[in-house]
PDB file of C-alpha atoms in Angstrom:
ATOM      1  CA  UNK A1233      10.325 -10.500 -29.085  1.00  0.00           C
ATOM      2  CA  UNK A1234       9.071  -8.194 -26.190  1.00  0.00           C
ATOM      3  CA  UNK A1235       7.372  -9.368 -23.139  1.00  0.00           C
ATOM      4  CA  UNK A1236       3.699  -8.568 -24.617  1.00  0.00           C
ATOM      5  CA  UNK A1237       4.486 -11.033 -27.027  1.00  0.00           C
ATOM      6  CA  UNK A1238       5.764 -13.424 -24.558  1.00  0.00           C
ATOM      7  CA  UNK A1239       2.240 -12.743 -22.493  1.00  0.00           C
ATOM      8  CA  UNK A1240       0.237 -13.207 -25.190  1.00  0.00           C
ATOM      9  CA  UNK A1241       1.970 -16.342 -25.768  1.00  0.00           C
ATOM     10  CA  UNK A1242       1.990 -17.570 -22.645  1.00  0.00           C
ATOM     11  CA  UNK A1243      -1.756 -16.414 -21.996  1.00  0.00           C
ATOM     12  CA  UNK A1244      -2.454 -19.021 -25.053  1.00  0.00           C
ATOM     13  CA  UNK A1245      -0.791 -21.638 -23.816  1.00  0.00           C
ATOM     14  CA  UNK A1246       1.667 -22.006 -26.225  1.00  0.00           C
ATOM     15  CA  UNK A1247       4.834 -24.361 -25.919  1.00  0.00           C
ATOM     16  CA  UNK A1248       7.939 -21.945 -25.298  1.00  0.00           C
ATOM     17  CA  UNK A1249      10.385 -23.721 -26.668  1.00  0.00           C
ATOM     18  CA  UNK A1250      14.256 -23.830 -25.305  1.00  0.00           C
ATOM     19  CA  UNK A1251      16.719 -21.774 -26.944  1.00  0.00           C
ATOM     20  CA  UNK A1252      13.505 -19.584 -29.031  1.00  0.00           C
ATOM     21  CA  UNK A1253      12.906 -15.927 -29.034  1.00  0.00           C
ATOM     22  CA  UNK A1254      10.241 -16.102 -26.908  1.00  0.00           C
ATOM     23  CA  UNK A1255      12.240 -18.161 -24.143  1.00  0.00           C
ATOM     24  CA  UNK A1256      14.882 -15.521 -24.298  1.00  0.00           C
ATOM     25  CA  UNK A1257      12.551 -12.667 -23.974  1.00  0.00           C
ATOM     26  CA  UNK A1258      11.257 -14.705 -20.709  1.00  0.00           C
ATOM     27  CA  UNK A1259      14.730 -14.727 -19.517  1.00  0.00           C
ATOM     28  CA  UNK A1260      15.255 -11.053 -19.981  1.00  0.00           C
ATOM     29  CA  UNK A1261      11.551 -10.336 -17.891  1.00  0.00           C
ATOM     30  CA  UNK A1262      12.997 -12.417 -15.255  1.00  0.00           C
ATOM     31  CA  UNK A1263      16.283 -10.124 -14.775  1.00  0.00           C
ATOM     32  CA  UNK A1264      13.876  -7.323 -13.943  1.00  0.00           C
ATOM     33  CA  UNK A1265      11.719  -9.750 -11.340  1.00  0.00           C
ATOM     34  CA  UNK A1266      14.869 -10.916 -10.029  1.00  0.00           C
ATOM     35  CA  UNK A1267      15.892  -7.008  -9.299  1.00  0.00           C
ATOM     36  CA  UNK A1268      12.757  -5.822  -8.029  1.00  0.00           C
ATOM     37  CA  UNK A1269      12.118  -8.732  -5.422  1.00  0.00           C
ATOM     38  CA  UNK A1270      15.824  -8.302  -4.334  1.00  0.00           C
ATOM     39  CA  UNK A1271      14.776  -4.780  -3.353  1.00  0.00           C
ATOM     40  CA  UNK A1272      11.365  -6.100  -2.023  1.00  0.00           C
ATOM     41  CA  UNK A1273      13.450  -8.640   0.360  1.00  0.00           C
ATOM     42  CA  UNK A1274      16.776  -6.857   0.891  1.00  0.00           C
ATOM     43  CA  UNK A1275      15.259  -4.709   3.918  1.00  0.00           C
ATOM     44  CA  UNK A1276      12.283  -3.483   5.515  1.00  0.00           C
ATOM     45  CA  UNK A1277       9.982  -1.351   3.540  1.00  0.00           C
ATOM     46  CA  UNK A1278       6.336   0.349   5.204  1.00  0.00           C
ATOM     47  CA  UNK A1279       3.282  -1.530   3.518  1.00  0.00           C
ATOM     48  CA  UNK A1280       2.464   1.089   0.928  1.00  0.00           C
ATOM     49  CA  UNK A1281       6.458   1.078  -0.026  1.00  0.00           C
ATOM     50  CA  UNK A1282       5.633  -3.063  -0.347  1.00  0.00           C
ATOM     51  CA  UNK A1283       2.492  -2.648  -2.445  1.00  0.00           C
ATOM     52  CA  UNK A1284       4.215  -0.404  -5.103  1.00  0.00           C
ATOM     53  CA  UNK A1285       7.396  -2.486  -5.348  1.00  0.00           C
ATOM     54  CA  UNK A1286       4.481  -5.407  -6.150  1.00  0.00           C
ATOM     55  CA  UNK A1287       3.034  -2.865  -8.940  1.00  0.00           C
ATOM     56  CA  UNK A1288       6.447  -2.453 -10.353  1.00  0.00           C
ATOM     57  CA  UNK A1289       6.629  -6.210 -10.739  1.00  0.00           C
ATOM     58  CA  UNK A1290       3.534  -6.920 -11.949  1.00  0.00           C
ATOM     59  CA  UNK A1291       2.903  -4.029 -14.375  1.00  0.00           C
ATOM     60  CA  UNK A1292      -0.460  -3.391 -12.884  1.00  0.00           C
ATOM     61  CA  UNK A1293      -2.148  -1.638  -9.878  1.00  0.00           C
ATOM     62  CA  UNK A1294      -1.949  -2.962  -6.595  1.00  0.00           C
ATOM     63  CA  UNK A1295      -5.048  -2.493  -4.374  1.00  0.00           C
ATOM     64  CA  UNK A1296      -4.717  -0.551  -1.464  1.00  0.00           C
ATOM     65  CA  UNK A1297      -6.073  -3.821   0.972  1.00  0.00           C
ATOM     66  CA  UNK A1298      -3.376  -6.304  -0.139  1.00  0.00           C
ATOM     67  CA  UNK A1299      -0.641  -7.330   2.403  1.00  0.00           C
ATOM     68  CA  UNK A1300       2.325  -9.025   1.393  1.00  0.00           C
ATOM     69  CA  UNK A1301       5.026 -10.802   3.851  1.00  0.00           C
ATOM     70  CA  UNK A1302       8.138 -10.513   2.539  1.00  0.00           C
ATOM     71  CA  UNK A1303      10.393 -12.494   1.513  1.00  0.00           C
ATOM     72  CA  UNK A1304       9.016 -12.978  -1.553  1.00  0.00           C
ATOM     73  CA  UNK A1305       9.938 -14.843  -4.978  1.00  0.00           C
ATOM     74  CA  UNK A1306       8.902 -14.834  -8.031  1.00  0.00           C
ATOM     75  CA  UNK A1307      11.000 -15.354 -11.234  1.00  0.00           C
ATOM     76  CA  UNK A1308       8.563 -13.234 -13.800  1.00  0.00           C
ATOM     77  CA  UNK A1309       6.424 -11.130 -12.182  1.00  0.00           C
ATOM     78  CA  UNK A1310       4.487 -10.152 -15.312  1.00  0.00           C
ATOM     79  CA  UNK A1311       1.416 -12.454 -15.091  1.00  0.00           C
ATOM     80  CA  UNK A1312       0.328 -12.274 -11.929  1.00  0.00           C
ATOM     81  CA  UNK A1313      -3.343 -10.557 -10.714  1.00  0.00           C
ATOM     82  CA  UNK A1314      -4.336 -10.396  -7.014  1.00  0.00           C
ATOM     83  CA  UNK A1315      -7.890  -8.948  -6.246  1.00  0.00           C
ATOM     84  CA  UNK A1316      -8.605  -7.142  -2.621  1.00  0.00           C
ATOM     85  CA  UNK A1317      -7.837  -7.904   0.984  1.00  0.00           C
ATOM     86  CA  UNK A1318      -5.472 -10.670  -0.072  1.00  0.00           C
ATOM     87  CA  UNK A1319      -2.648 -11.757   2.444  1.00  0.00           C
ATOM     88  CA  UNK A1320       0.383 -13.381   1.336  1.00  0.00           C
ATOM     89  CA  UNK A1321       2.695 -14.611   4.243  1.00  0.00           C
ATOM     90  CA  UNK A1322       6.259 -14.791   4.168  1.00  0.00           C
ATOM     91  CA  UNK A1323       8.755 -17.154   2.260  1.00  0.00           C
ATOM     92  CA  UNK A1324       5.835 -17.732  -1.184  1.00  0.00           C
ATOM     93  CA  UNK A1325       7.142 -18.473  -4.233  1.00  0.00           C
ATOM     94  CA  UNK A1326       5.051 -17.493  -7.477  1.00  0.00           C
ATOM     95  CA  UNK A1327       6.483 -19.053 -11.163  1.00  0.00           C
ATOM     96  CA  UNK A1328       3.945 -16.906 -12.881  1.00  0.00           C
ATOM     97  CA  UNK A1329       4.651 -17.570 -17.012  1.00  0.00           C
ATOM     98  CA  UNK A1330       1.142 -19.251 -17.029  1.00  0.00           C
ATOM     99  CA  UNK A1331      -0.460 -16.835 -14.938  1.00  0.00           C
ATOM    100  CA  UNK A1332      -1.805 -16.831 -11.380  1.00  0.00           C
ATOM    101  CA  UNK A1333      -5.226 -14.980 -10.517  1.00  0.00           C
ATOM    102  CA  UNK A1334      -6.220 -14.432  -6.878  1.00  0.00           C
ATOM    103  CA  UNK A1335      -9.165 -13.201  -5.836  1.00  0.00           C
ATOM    104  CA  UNK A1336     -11.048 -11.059  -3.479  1.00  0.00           C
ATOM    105  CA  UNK A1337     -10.400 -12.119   0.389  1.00  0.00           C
ATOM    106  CA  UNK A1338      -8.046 -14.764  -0.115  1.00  0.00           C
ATOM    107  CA  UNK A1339      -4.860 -16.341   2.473  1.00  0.00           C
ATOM    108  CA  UNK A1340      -1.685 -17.307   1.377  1.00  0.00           C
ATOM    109  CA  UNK A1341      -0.101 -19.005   3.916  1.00  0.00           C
ATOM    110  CA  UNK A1342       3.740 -19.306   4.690  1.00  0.00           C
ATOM    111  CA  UNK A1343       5.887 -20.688   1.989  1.00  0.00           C
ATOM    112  CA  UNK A1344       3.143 -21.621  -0.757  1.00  0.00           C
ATOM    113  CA  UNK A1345       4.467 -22.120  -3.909  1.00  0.00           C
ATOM    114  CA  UNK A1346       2.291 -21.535  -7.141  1.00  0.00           C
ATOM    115  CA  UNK A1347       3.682 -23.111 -10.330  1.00  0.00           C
ATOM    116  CA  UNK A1348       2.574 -22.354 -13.817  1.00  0.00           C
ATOM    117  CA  UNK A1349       5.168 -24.049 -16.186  1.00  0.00           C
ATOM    118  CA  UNK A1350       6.217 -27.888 -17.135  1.00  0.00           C
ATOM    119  CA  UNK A1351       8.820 -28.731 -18.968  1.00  0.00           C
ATOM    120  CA  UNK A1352       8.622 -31.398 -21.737  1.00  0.00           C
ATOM    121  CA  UNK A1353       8.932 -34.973 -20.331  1.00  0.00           C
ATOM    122  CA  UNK A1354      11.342 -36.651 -23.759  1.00  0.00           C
ATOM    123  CA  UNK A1355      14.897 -35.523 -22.569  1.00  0.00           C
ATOM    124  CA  UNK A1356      15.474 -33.644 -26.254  1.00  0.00           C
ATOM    125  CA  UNK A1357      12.513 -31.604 -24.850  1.00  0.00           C
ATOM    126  CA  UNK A1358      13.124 -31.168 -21.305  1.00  0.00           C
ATOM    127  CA  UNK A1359      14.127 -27.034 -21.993  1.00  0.00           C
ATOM    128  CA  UNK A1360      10.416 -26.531 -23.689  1.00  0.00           C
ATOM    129  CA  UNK A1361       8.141 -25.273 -21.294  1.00  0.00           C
ATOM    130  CA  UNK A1362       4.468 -25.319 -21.134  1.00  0.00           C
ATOM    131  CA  UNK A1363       2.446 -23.181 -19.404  1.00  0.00           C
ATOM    132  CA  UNK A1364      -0.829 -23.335 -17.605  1.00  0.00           C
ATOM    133  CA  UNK A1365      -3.224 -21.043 -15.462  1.00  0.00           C
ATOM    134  CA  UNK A1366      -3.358 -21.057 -11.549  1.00  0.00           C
ATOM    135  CA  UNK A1367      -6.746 -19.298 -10.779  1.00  0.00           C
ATOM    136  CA  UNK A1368      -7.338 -18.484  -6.952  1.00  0.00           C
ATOM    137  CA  UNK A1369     -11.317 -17.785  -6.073  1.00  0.00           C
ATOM    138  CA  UNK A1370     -12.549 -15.439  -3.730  1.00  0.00           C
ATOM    139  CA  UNK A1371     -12.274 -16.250  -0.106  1.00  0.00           C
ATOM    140  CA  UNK A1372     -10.022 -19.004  -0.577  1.00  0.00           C
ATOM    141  CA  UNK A1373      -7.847 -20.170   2.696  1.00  0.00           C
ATOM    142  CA  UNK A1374      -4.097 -22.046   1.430  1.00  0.00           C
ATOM    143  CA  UNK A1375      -2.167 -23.485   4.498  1.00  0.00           C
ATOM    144  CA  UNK A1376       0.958 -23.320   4.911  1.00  0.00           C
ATOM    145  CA  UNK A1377       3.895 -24.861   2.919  1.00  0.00           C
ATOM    146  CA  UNK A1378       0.934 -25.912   0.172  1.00  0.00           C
ATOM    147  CA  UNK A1379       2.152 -26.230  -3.458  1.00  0.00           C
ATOM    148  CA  UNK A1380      -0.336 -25.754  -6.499  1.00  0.00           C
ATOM    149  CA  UNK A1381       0.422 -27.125  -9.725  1.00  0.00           C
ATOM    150  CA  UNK A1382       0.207 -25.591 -13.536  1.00  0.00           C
ATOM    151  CA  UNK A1383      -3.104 -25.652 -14.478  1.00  0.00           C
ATOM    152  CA  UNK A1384      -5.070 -25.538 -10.756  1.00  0.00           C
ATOM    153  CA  UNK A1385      -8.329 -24.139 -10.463  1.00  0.00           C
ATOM    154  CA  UNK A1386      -9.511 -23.381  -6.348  1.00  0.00           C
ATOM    155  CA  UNK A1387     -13.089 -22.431  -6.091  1.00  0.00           C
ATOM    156  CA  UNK A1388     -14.474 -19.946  -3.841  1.00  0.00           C
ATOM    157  CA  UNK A1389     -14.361 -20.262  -0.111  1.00  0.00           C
ATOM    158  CA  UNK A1390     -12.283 -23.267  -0.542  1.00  0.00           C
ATOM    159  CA  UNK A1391      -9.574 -24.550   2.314  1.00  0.00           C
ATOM    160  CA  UNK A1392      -6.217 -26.077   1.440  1.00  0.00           C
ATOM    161  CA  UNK A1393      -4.800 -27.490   4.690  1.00  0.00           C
ATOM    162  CA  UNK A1394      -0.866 -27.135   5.287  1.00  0.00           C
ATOM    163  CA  UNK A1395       1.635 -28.912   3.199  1.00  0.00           C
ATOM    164  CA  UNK A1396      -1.058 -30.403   0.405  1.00  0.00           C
ATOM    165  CA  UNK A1397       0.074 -30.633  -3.354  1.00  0.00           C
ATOM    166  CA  UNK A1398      -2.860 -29.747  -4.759  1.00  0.00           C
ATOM    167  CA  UNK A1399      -2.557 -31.608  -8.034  1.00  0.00           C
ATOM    168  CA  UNK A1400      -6.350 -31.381  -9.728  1.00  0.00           C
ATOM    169  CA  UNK A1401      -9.107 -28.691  -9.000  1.00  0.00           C
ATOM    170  CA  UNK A1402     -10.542 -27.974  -6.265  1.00  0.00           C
ATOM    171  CA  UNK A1403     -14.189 -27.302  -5.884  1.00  0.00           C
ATOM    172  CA  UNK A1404     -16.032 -24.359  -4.140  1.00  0.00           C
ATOM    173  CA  UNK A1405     -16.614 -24.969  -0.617  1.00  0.00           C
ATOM    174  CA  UNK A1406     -13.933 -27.835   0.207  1.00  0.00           C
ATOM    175  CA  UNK A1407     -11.750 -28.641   2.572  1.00  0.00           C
ATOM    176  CA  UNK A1408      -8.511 -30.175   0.471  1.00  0.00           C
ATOM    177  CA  UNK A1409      -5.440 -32.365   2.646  1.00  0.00           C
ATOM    178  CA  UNK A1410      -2.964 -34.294   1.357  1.00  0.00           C
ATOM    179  CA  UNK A1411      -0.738 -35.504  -1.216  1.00  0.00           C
ATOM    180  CA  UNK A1412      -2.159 -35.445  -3.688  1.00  0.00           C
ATOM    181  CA  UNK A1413      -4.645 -32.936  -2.156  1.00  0.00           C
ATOM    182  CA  UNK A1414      -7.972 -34.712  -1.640  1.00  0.00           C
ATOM    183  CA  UNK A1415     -11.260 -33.729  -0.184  1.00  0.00           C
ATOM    184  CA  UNK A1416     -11.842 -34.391   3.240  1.00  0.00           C
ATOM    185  CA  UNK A1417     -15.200 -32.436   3.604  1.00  0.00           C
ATOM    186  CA  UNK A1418     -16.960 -29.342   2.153  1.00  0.00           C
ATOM    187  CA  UNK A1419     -17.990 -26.126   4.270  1.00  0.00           C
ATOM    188  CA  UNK A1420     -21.426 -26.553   5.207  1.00  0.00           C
ATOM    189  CA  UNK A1421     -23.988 -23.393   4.945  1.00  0.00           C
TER     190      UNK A1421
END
C-alpha cells in the first residue's frame, strides 16, 4: 500500500484498521510530515521559504497569499487544501487523515487544532481509526485555542470565538462559543 491508496481510502471514509496495510502506509506518510514540519519549526524561514515547505507537505501548490505562523504540526500532511489569503497563527495542530479544506479568506487563530480521525470506542478496537472531513468556508474567523472535531462543517463568514469545541456544524453567518460550541448570534447583513 502507497499513500494514494491510503487517500483514496481515507477520502471514502473507510475504517483503517490497527495493525493493516493501510495503517502502516499512514505511519510511513507521517515520518515524512514529521521531517518536513521539523524543518518548518526548527528555525526561521522568509514567507515564500514557509509556503514551499507547506507544498512539500501537502503534495500540492501553495497560493502565493497564504501566511502560516510557525510552529506548526501536523502528523500527515497529505490531505490537507487551503484556498487564498488564509492565515494560520502559531502553535495549530492539523490531524489531516480525513481531510481538512479551508477556504478563501479564512483565520486560524493561535493553537487551533483540527481533528479528522476517531478511534473505535470497544477496547479490541480502540487502534481502528475512522476518519471524517473538516471543511473550512470562505471567510471563516476561528479564535484562538478552538478545537474542531472529525466530521465539522463551518459555513461561510462564520465566527468561532476562542477556546470553543466545535462539536456539530456550524452554519453560514454565526457566531459559535462554547463547549460544546453553540450559537450565540448570526452576522447580520
Amino acid at each position: 500500500m502507497d499513500t494514494a491508496d491510503l487517500l483514496k481510502a481515507l477520502n471514502a471514509g473507510e475504517t483503517i484498521t490497527g495493525g493493516s496495510p493501510l495503517h502502516e502506509a499512514m505511519h510511513r506518510t507521517s515520518q515524512e510530515a514529521l521531517r518536513i514540519t521539523a524543518v518548518i519549526n526548527g528555525s526561521y524561514h522568509e514567507p515564500d521559504e514557509v509556503r514551499a515547505l507547506l507544498a512539500e507537505l501537502t503534495g500540492r501548490p501553495i497560493d502565493p497569499t497564504v501566511t502560516l505562523f510557525p510552529p506548526f504540526h501536523t502528523d500527515f500532511g497529505k490531505n490537507i487544501t487551503l484556498g487564498q489569503r488564509i492565515f494560520i497563527n502559531s502553535g495549530c495542530s492539523f490531524q489531516d487523515q480525513g481531510g481538512i479544506t479551508i477556504g478563501d479568506d479564512t483565520l486560524i487563530g493561535h493553537n487551533t487544532v483540527l481533528a479528522t480521525l476517531n478511534h473505535g470506542m470497544e477496547p479490541d478496537r480502540r487502534a481502528d481509526m475512522h476518519p471524517a472531513p473538516i471543511v473550512i468556508g470562505r471567510n471563516v474567523w476561528i479564535g484562538s485555542n478552538v478545537t474542531v472535531l472529525p466530521g465539522i462543517t463551518i459555513g461561510d463568514d462564520a465566527v468561532v470565538a476562542a477556546a470553543s469545541v466545535v462539536t456539530r456544524d456550524v452554519p453560514p453567518r454565526a457566531v459559535v462559543v462554547g463547549s460544546p460550541a453553540h450559537v450565540v448570534r448570526t452576522i447580520d447583513e
